[in-house]
């Protein structure tokens, strides 16, 4: 049973006993975003990366680009 079904009151045969969430948790989910900004931002980055006018973009360059952009905000600790 999905959260969407619960919020829209579309539970099959009103089987509310199978709901794994408390009423408070269900009410909190009402205002949860469907997508996140981080996901949208990553789609935008990859769309720019995979444009058709990138003719000299080899698979090796693609791997390096992905690795360097996976964790752009991670702090690097040289002591480790």
Short mmCIF file of C-alpha atoms in Angstrom, two decimals:
data_model
loop_
_atom_site.label_atom_id
_atom_site.label_comp_id
_atom_site.label_asym_id
_atom_site.label_seq_id
_atom_site.Cartn_x
_atom_site.Cartn_y
_atom_site.Cartn_z
CA UNK A 1 0.00 0.00 0.00
CA UNK A 2 1.50 3.33 -1.02
CA UNK A 3 1.47 6.60 0.89
CA UNK A 4 -0.40 8.16 -2.02
CA UNK A 5 -3.22 5.64 -1.64
CA UNK A 6 -3.43 6.32 2.08
CA UNK A 7 -3.55 10.09 1.63
CA UNK A 8 -6.19 9.81 -1.11
CA UNK A 9 -8.21 7.35 1.01
CA UNK A 10 -7.89 4.65 -1.64
CA UNK A 11 -6.97 1.73 0.56
CA UNK A 12 -8.22 -1.60 -0.81
CA UNK A 13 -11.33 -2.71 1.09
CA UNK A 14 -10.49 -0.21 3.83
CA UNK A 15 -7.67 -2.39 5.17
CA UNK A 16 -6.36 0.21 7.56
CA UNK A 17 -4.94 -2.50 9.84
CA UNK A 18 -2.18 -3.12 7.24
CA UNK A 19 -0.91 0.47 7.42
CA UNK A 20 2.62 0.52 8.80
CA UNK A 21 2.61 4.23 9.67
CA UNK A 22 1.17 6.10 12.60
CA UNK A 23 -1.48 8.75 11.89
CA UNK A 24 1.05 11.44 12.81
CA UNK A 25 3.55 10.08 10.25
CA UNK A 26 0.88 10.00 7.57
CA UNK A 27 -0.05 13.64 8.20
CA UNK A 28 3.62 14.65 7.99
CA UNK A 29 3.92 12.94 4.61
CA UNK A 30 1.16 15.13 3.21
CA UNK A 31 3.63 18.00 2.92
CA UNK A 32 6.65 15.99 1.80
CA UNK A 33 7.99 16.99 -1.63
CA UNK A 34 7.62 14.48 -4.43
CA UNK A 35 11.05 15.33 -5.83
CA UNK A 36 14.04 16.98 -4.31
CA UNK A 37 16.10 19.88 -5.56
CA UNK A 38 19.22 17.70 -5.56
CA UNK A 39 17.61 15.23 -7.95
CA UNK A 40 16.48 17.98 -10.30
CA UNK A 41 19.95 19.54 -10.20
CA UNK A 42 21.63 16.24 -11.07
CA UNK A 43 19.29 15.73 -14.05
CA UNK A 44 20.23 19.19 -15.27
CA UNK A 45 23.96 18.43 -14.91
CA UNK A 46 23.75 15.15 -16.77
CA UNK A 47 21.61 16.67 -19.49
CA UNK A 48 24.33 19.27 -20.11
CA UNK A 49 26.96 16.54 -20.09
CA UNK A 50 25.21 14.37 -22.65
CA UNK A 51 24.37 17.05 -25.23
CA UNK A 52 24.72 15.88 -28.84
CA UNK A 53 27.31 18.57 -29.68
CA UNK A 54 29.88 16.89 -27.40
CA UNK A 55 31.68 15.01 -30.17
CA UNK A 56 35.08 14.62 -28.50
CA UNK A 57 33.65 13.35 -25.25
CA UNK A 58 35.13 9.88 -24.75
CA UNK A 59 33.92 7.32 -22.28
CA UNK A 60 37.11 7.79 -20.26
CA UNK A 61 36.46 11.54 -19.98
CA UNK A 62 32.87 10.79 -19.00
CA UNK A 63 34.01 8.53 -16.16
CA UNK A 64 36.38 11.20 -14.85
CA UNK A 65 33.67 13.85 -15.05
CA UNK A 66 31.17 11.69 -13.15
CA UNK A 67 33.67 10.82 -10.41
CA UNK A 68 34.72 14.43 -9.95
CA UNK A 69 31.10 15.59 -9.73
CA UNK A 70 29.69 12.84 -7.51
CA UNK A 71 30.77 14.44 -4.25
CA UNK A 72 31.38 18.13 -4.96
CA UNK A 73 30.69 19.23 -1.38
CA UNK A 74 32.67 16.56 0.47
CA UNK A 75 35.48 17.86 2.63
CA UNK A 76 38.83 16.27 1.97
CA UNK A 77 40.85 15.51 5.07
CA UNK A 78 44.57 15.13 4.27
CA UNK A 79 45.36 13.64 7.68
CA UNK A 80 43.68 10.33 6.85
#
